[in-house]
Amino acid sequence: MMTLHWSPRSPFVRKVLVCAHELGLKDRLTLVRTLASTKEPPEALMRDNPLSKIPTLVLDDGSSLMDSVVICEYLNDMAHGDLFPQAAGQKWKVLRWHALANGLMDVLILWRHERERPHPEAPLLAAYAKKFHASMSRFNAEVPALSLQGVDIATITLACMLGYLDYRYVDTAWREGYPALAHWFKPWEARDSMLSTRAVDG
Ligand SMILES: N[C@@H](CCC(=O)N[C@@H](CS)C(=O)NCC(=O)O)C(=O)O
């Protein structure tokens, strides 16, 4: 059994859970609810991950792995899965899309922190919005190529990023601005792995 520092709201944790689900490993994970407060890093989490970030996976021997993509690759190897294609033609395509989707998730977290501050910095808000729209436009334009991809670390991360928009960024009305991407997301929303890991408050 492996223990995952978990929150129902984190898109990075969701990415790990969706991978585990798709790989048939979800019952091998014990979830511990961990509040990764940025201002008050919890001791219990810091013992397993000095960066105080979730997801963090604690293995049977007490050692731990951090950063969602590392955890996902570990699970993929354990299950002999194919979420990380190795053939050169696929590998760099998938790692690039993963980096874009994951990087956009980072931007969304920073943007949210900024906009919830009592006095947000206008230039920062504008820069986050600019990066958001540029990245979304890029994905929207690449939907024809994305549609040829199956279930892999890139498409899972992109789906979790879009799921996070539906949770925290409803105000962006992203489906109206990026209809091809919205169409791409439809079958993803209906997957068991996505339905059983939806973000909830609490
Ligand atoms: N690069 C990390 C990002 C994880 C991350 O930012 N997690 C957030 C929650 S969504 C967190 O733990 N924040 C607490 C902190 O940074 O203090 C990954 O991919 O796992």
mmCIF file with all atom_site columns, N, CA, C and O in Angstrom, residues 135-141 143 146 158 161-162 165 174-175 178-186:
data_model
loop_
_atom_site.group_PDB
_atom_site.id
_atom_site.type_symbol
_atom_site.label_atom_id
_atom_site.label_alt_id
_atom_site.label_comp_id
_atom_site.label_asym_id
_atom_site.label_entity_id
_atom_site.label_seq_id
_atom_site.pdbx_PDB_ins_code
_atom_site.Cartn_x
_atom_site.Cartn_y
_atom_site.Cartn_z
_atom_site.occupancy
_atom_site.B_iso_or_equiv
_atom_site.pdbx_formal_charge
_atom_site.auth_seq_id
_atom_site.auth_comp_id
_atom_site.auth_asym_id
_atom_site.auth_atom_id
_atom_site.pdbx_PDB_model_num
ATOM 1  N N  . SER A 1 135 ? -2.025  30.312 -23.925 1.00 0.00 ? 135 SER A N  1
ATOM 2  C CA . SER A 1 135 ? -1.901  28.846 -23.819 1.00 0.00 ? 135 SER A CA 1
ATOM 3  C C  . SER A 1 135 ? -3.179  28.154 -24.284 1.00 0.00 ? 135 SER A C  1
ATOM 4  O O  . SER A 1 135 ? -3.122  27.127 -24.976 1.00 0.00 ? 135 SER A O  1
ATOM 5  N N  . MET A 1 136 ? -4.318  28.724 -23.911 1.00 0.00 ? 136 MET A N  1
ATOM 6  C CA . MET A 1 136 ? -5.593  28.135 -24.329 1.00 0.00 ? 136 MET A CA 1
ATOM 7  C C  . MET A 1 136 ? -5.736  28.204 -25.852 1.00 0.00 ? 136 MET A C  1
ATOM 8  O O  . MET A 1 136 ? -6.213  27.258 -26.486 1.00 0.00 ? 136 MET A O  1
ATOM 9  N N  . SER A 1 137 ? -5.310  29.321 -26.456 1.00 0.00 ? 137 SER A N  1
ATOM 10 C CA . SER A 1 137 ? -5.377  29.452 -27.919 1.00 0.00 ? 137 SER A CA 1
ATOM 11 C C  . SER A 1 137 ? -4.510  28.399 -28.578 1.00 0.00 ? 137 SER A C  1
ATOM 12 O O  . SER A 1 137 ? -4.875  27.816 -29.605 1.00 0.00 ? 137 SER A O  1
ATOM 13 N N  . ARG A 1 138 ? -3.343  28.161 -27.979 1.00 0.00 ? 138 ARG A N  1
ATOM 14 C CA . ARG A 1 138 ? -2.417  27.172 -28.542 1.00 0.00 ? 138 ARG A CA 1
ATOM 15 C C  . ARG A 1 138 ? -3.051  25.786 -28.508 1.00 0.00 ? 138 ARG A C  1
ATOM 16 O O  . ARG A 1 138 ? -3.070  25.065 -29.501 1.00 0.00 ? 138 ARG A O  1
ATOM 17 N N  . PHE A 1 139 ? -3.608  25.432 -27.361 1.00 0.00 ? 139 PHE A N  1
ATOM 18 C CA . PHE A 1 139 ? -4.266  24.118 -27.265 1.00 0.00 ? 139 PHE A CA 1
ATOM 19 C C  . PHE A 1 139 ? -5.440  24.022 -28.238 1.00 0.00 ? 139 PHE A C  1
ATOM 20 O O  . PHE A 1 139 ? -5.633  23.015 -28.902 1.00 0.00 ? 139 PHE A O  1
ATOM 21 N N  . ASN A 1 140 ? -6.225  25.095 -28.284 1.00 0.00 ? 140 ASN A N  1
ATOM 22 C CA . ASN A 1 140 ? -7.407  25.085 -29.150 1.00 0.00 ? 140 ASN A CA 1
ATOM 23 C C  . ASN A 1 140 ? -7.004  24.850 -30.614 1.00 0.00 ? 140 ASN A C  1
ATOM 24 O O  . ASN A 1 140 ? -7.636  24.083 -31.334 1.00 0.00 ? 140 ASN A O  1
ATOM 25 N N  . ALA A 1 141 ? -5.902  25.497 -31.023 1.00 0.00 ? 141 ALA A N  1
ATOM 26 C CA . ALA A 1 141 ? -5.419  25.346 -32.400 1.00 0.00 ? 141 ALA A CA 1
ATOM 27 C C  . ALA A 1 141 ? -4.861  23.949 -32.644 1.00 0.00 ? 141 ALA A C  1
ATOM 28 O O  . ALA A 1 141 ? -4.857  23.467 -33.778 1.00 0.00 ? 141 ALA A O  1
ATOM 29 N N  . VAL A 1 143 ? -6.021  21.135 -31.392 1.00 0.00 ? 143 VAL A N  1
ATOM 30 C CA . VAL A 1 143 ? -7.009  20.077 -31.149 1.00 0.00 ? 143 VAL A CA 1
ATOM 31 C C  . VAL A 1 143 ? -6.994  18.988 -32.230 1.00 0.00 ? 143 VAL A C  1
ATOM 32 O O  . VAL A 1 143 ? -7.095  17.802 -31.896 1.00 0.00 ? 143 VAL A O  1
ATOM 33 N N  . LEU A 1 146 ? -4.280  16.838 -31.137 1.00 0.00 ? 146 LEU A N  1
ATOM 34 C CA . LEU A 1 146 ? -4.587  16.271 -29.814 1.00 0.00 ? 146 LEU A CA 1
ATOM 35 C C  . LEU A 1 146 ? -5.614  15.153 -29.911 1.00 0.00 ? 146 LEU A C  1
ATOM 36 O O  . LEU A 1 146 ? -5.586  14.184 -29.148 1.00 0.00 ? 146 LEU A O  1
ATOM 37 N N  . LEU A 1 158 ? -4.014  17.692 -19.371 1.00 0.00 ? 158 LEU A N  1
ATOM 38 C CA . LEU A 1 158 ? -4.851  18.702 -20.013 1.00 0.00 ? 158 LEU A CA 1
ATOM 39 C C  . LEU A 1 158 ? -6.299  18.600 -19.492 1.00 0.00 ? 158 LEU A C  1
ATOM 40 O O  . LEU A 1 158 ? -6.925  19.617 -19.166 1.00 0.00 ? 158 LEU A O  1
ATOM 41 N N  . MET A 1 161 ? -6.462  20.039 -16.083 1.00 0.00 ? 161 MET A N  1
ATOM 42 C CA . MET A 1 161 ? -6.356  21.500 -16.133 1.00 0.00 ? 161 MET A CA 1
ATOM 43 C C  . MET A 1 161 ? -7.728  22.092 -16.501 1.00 0.00 ? 161 MET A C  1
ATOM 44 O O  . MET A 1 161 ? -8.193  23.048 -15.867 1.00 0.00 ? 161 MET A O  1
ATOM 45 N N  . LEU A 1 162 ? -8.392  21.507 -17.488 1.00 0.00 ? 162 LEU A N  1
ATOM 46 C CA . LEU A 1 162 ? -9.716  22.016 -17.894 1.00 0.00 ? 162 LEU A CA 1
ATOM 47 C C  . LEU A 1 162 ? -10.738 21.787 -16.772 1.00 0.00 ? 162 LEU A C  1
ATOM 48 O O  . LEU A 1 162 ? -11.605 22.637 -16.519 1.00 0.00 ? 162 LEU A O  1
ATOM 49 N N  . LEU A 1 165 ? -10.424 24.549 -14.401 1.00 0.00 ? 165 LEU A N  1
ATOM 50 C CA . LEU A 1 165 ? -11.096 25.771 -14.884 1.00 0.00 ? 165 LEU A CA 1
ATOM 51 C C  . LEU A 1 165 ? -12.576 25.730 -14.524 1.00 0.00 ? 165 LEU A C  1
ATOM 52 O O  . LEU A 1 165 ? -13.163 26.734 -14.116 1.00 0.00 ? 165 LEU A O  1
ATOM 53 N N  . TRP A 1 174 ? -14.561 29.603 -20.480 1.00 0.00 ? 174 TRP A N  1
ATOM 54 C CA . TRP A 1 174 ? -13.544 29.157 -21.452 1.00 0.00 ? 174 TRP A CA 1
ATOM 55 C C  . TRP A 1 174 ? -14.140 28.395 -22.631 1.00 0.00 ? 174 TRP A C  1
ATOM 56 O O  . TRP A 1 174 ? -13.583 28.430 -23.720 1.00 0.00 ? 174 TRP A O  1
ATOM 57 N N  . ARG A 1 175 ? -15.287 27.729 -22.431 1.00 0.00 ? 175 ARG A N  1
ATOM 58 C CA . ARG A 1 175 ? -15.862 26.957 -23.548 1.00 0.00 ? 175 ARG A CA 1
ATOM 59 C C  . ARG A 1 175 ? -16.288 27.866 -24.704 1.00 0.00 ? 175 ARG A C  1
ATOM 60 O O  . ARG A 1 175 ? -16.259 27.458 -25.860 1.00 0.00 ? 175 ARG A O  1
ATOM 61 N N  . TYR A 1 178 ? -12.954 28.943 -26.492 1.00 0.00 ? 178 TYR A N  1
ATOM 62 C CA . TYR A 1 178 ? -12.125 27.849 -27.049 1.00 0.00 ? 178 TYR A CA 1
ATOM 63 C C  . TYR A 1 178 ? -12.986 26.619 -27.351 1.00 0.00 ? 178 TYR A C  1
ATOM 64 O O  . TYR A 1 178 ? -12.862 25.582 -26.697 1.00 0.00 ? 178 TYR A O  1
ATOM 65 N N  . PRO A 1 179 ? -13.897 26.768 -28.343 1.00 0.00 ? 179 PRO A N  1
ATOM 66 C CA . PRO A 1 179 ? -14.898 25.719 -28.576 1.00 0.00 ? 179 PRO A CA 1
ATOM 67 C C  . PRO A 1 179 ? -14.312 24.382 -29.024 1.00 0.00 ? 179 PRO A C  1
ATOM 68 O O  . PRO A 1 179 ? -14.855 23.333 -28.669 1.00 0.00 ? 179 PRO A O  1
ATOM 69 N N  . ALA A 1 180 ? -13.201 24.407 -29.759 1.00 0.00 ? 180 ALA A N  1
ATOM 70 C CA . ALA A 1 180 ? -12.621 23.125 -30.201 1.00 0.00 ? 180 ALA A CA 1
ATOM 71 C C  . ALA A 1 180 ? -12.127 22.341 -28.994 1.00 0.00 ? 180 ALA A C  1
ATOM 72 O O  . ALA A 1 180 ? -12.328 21.122 -28.888 1.00 0.00 ? 180 ALA A O  1
ATOM 73 N N  . LEU A 1 181 ? -11.529 23.066 -28.063 1.00 0.00 ? 181 LEU A N  1
ATOM 74 C CA . LEU A 1 181 ? -11.035 22.432 -26.851 1.00 0.00 ? 181 LEU A CA 1
ATOM 75 C C  . LEU A 1 181 ? -12.193 21.896 -26.002 1.00 0.00 ? 181 LEU A C  1
ATOM 76 O O  . LEU A 1 181 ? -12.112 20.805 -25.419 1.00 0.00 ? 181 LEU A O  1
ATOM 77 N N  . ALA A 1 182 ? -13.265 22.667 -25.963 1.00 0.00 ? 182 ALA A N  1
ATOM 78 C CA . ALA A 1 182 ? -14.459 22.226 -25.219 1.00 0.00 ? 182 ALA A CA 1
ATOM 79 C C  . ALA A 1 182 ? -14.990 20.924 -25.814 1.00 0.00 ? 182 ALA A C  1
ATOM 80 O O  . ALA A 1 182 ? -15.371 19.998 -25.084 1.00 0.00 ? 182 ALA A O  1
ATOM 81 N N  . HIS A 1 183 ? -14.978 20.847 -27.135 1.00 0.00 ? 183 HIS A N  1
ATOM 82 C CA . HIS A 1 183 ? -15.447 19.640 -27.818 1.00 0.00 ? 183 HIS A CA 1
ATOM 83 C C  . HIS A 1 183 ? -14.505 18.461 -27.507 1.00 0.00 ? 183 HIS A C  1
ATOM 84 O O  . HIS A 1 183 ? -14.952 17.349 -27.239 1.00 0.00 ? 183 HIS A O  1
ATOM 85 N N  . TRP A 1 184 ? -13.216 18.744 -27.499 1.00 0.00 ? 184 TRP A N  1
ATOM 86 C CA . TRP A 1 184 ? -12.222 17.710 -27.177 1.00 0.00 ? 184 TRP A CA 1
ATOM 87 C C  . TRP A 1 184 ? -12.457 17.158 -25.757 1.00 0.00 ? 184 TRP A C  1
ATOM 88 O O  . TRP A 1 184 ? -12.294 15.967 -25.487 1.00 0.00 ? 184 TRP A O  1
ATOM 89 N N  . PHE A 1 185 ? -12.841 18.064 -24.852 1.00 0.00 ? 185 PHE A N  1
ATOM 90 C CA . PHE A 1 185 ? -12.971 17.706 -23.424 1.00 0.00 ? 185 PHE A CA 1
ATOM 91 C C  . PHE A 1 185 ? -14.189 16.821 -23.143 1.00 0.00 ? 185 PHE A C  1
ATOM 92 O O  . PHE A 1 185 ? -14.207 16.084 -22.153 1.00 0.00 ? 185 PHE A O  1
ATOM 93 N N  . LYS A 1 186 ? -15.200 16.888 -24.003 1.00 0.00 ? 186 LYS A N  1
ATOM 94 C CA . LYS A 1 186 ? -16.477 16.196 -23.712 1.00 0.00 ? 186 LYS A CA 1
ATOM 95 C C  . LYS A 1 186 ? -16.306 14.725 -23.347 1.00 0.00 ? 186 LYS A C  1
ATOM 96 O O  . LYS A 1 186 ? -16.758 14.309 -22.278 1.00 0.00 ? 186 LYS A O  1
#
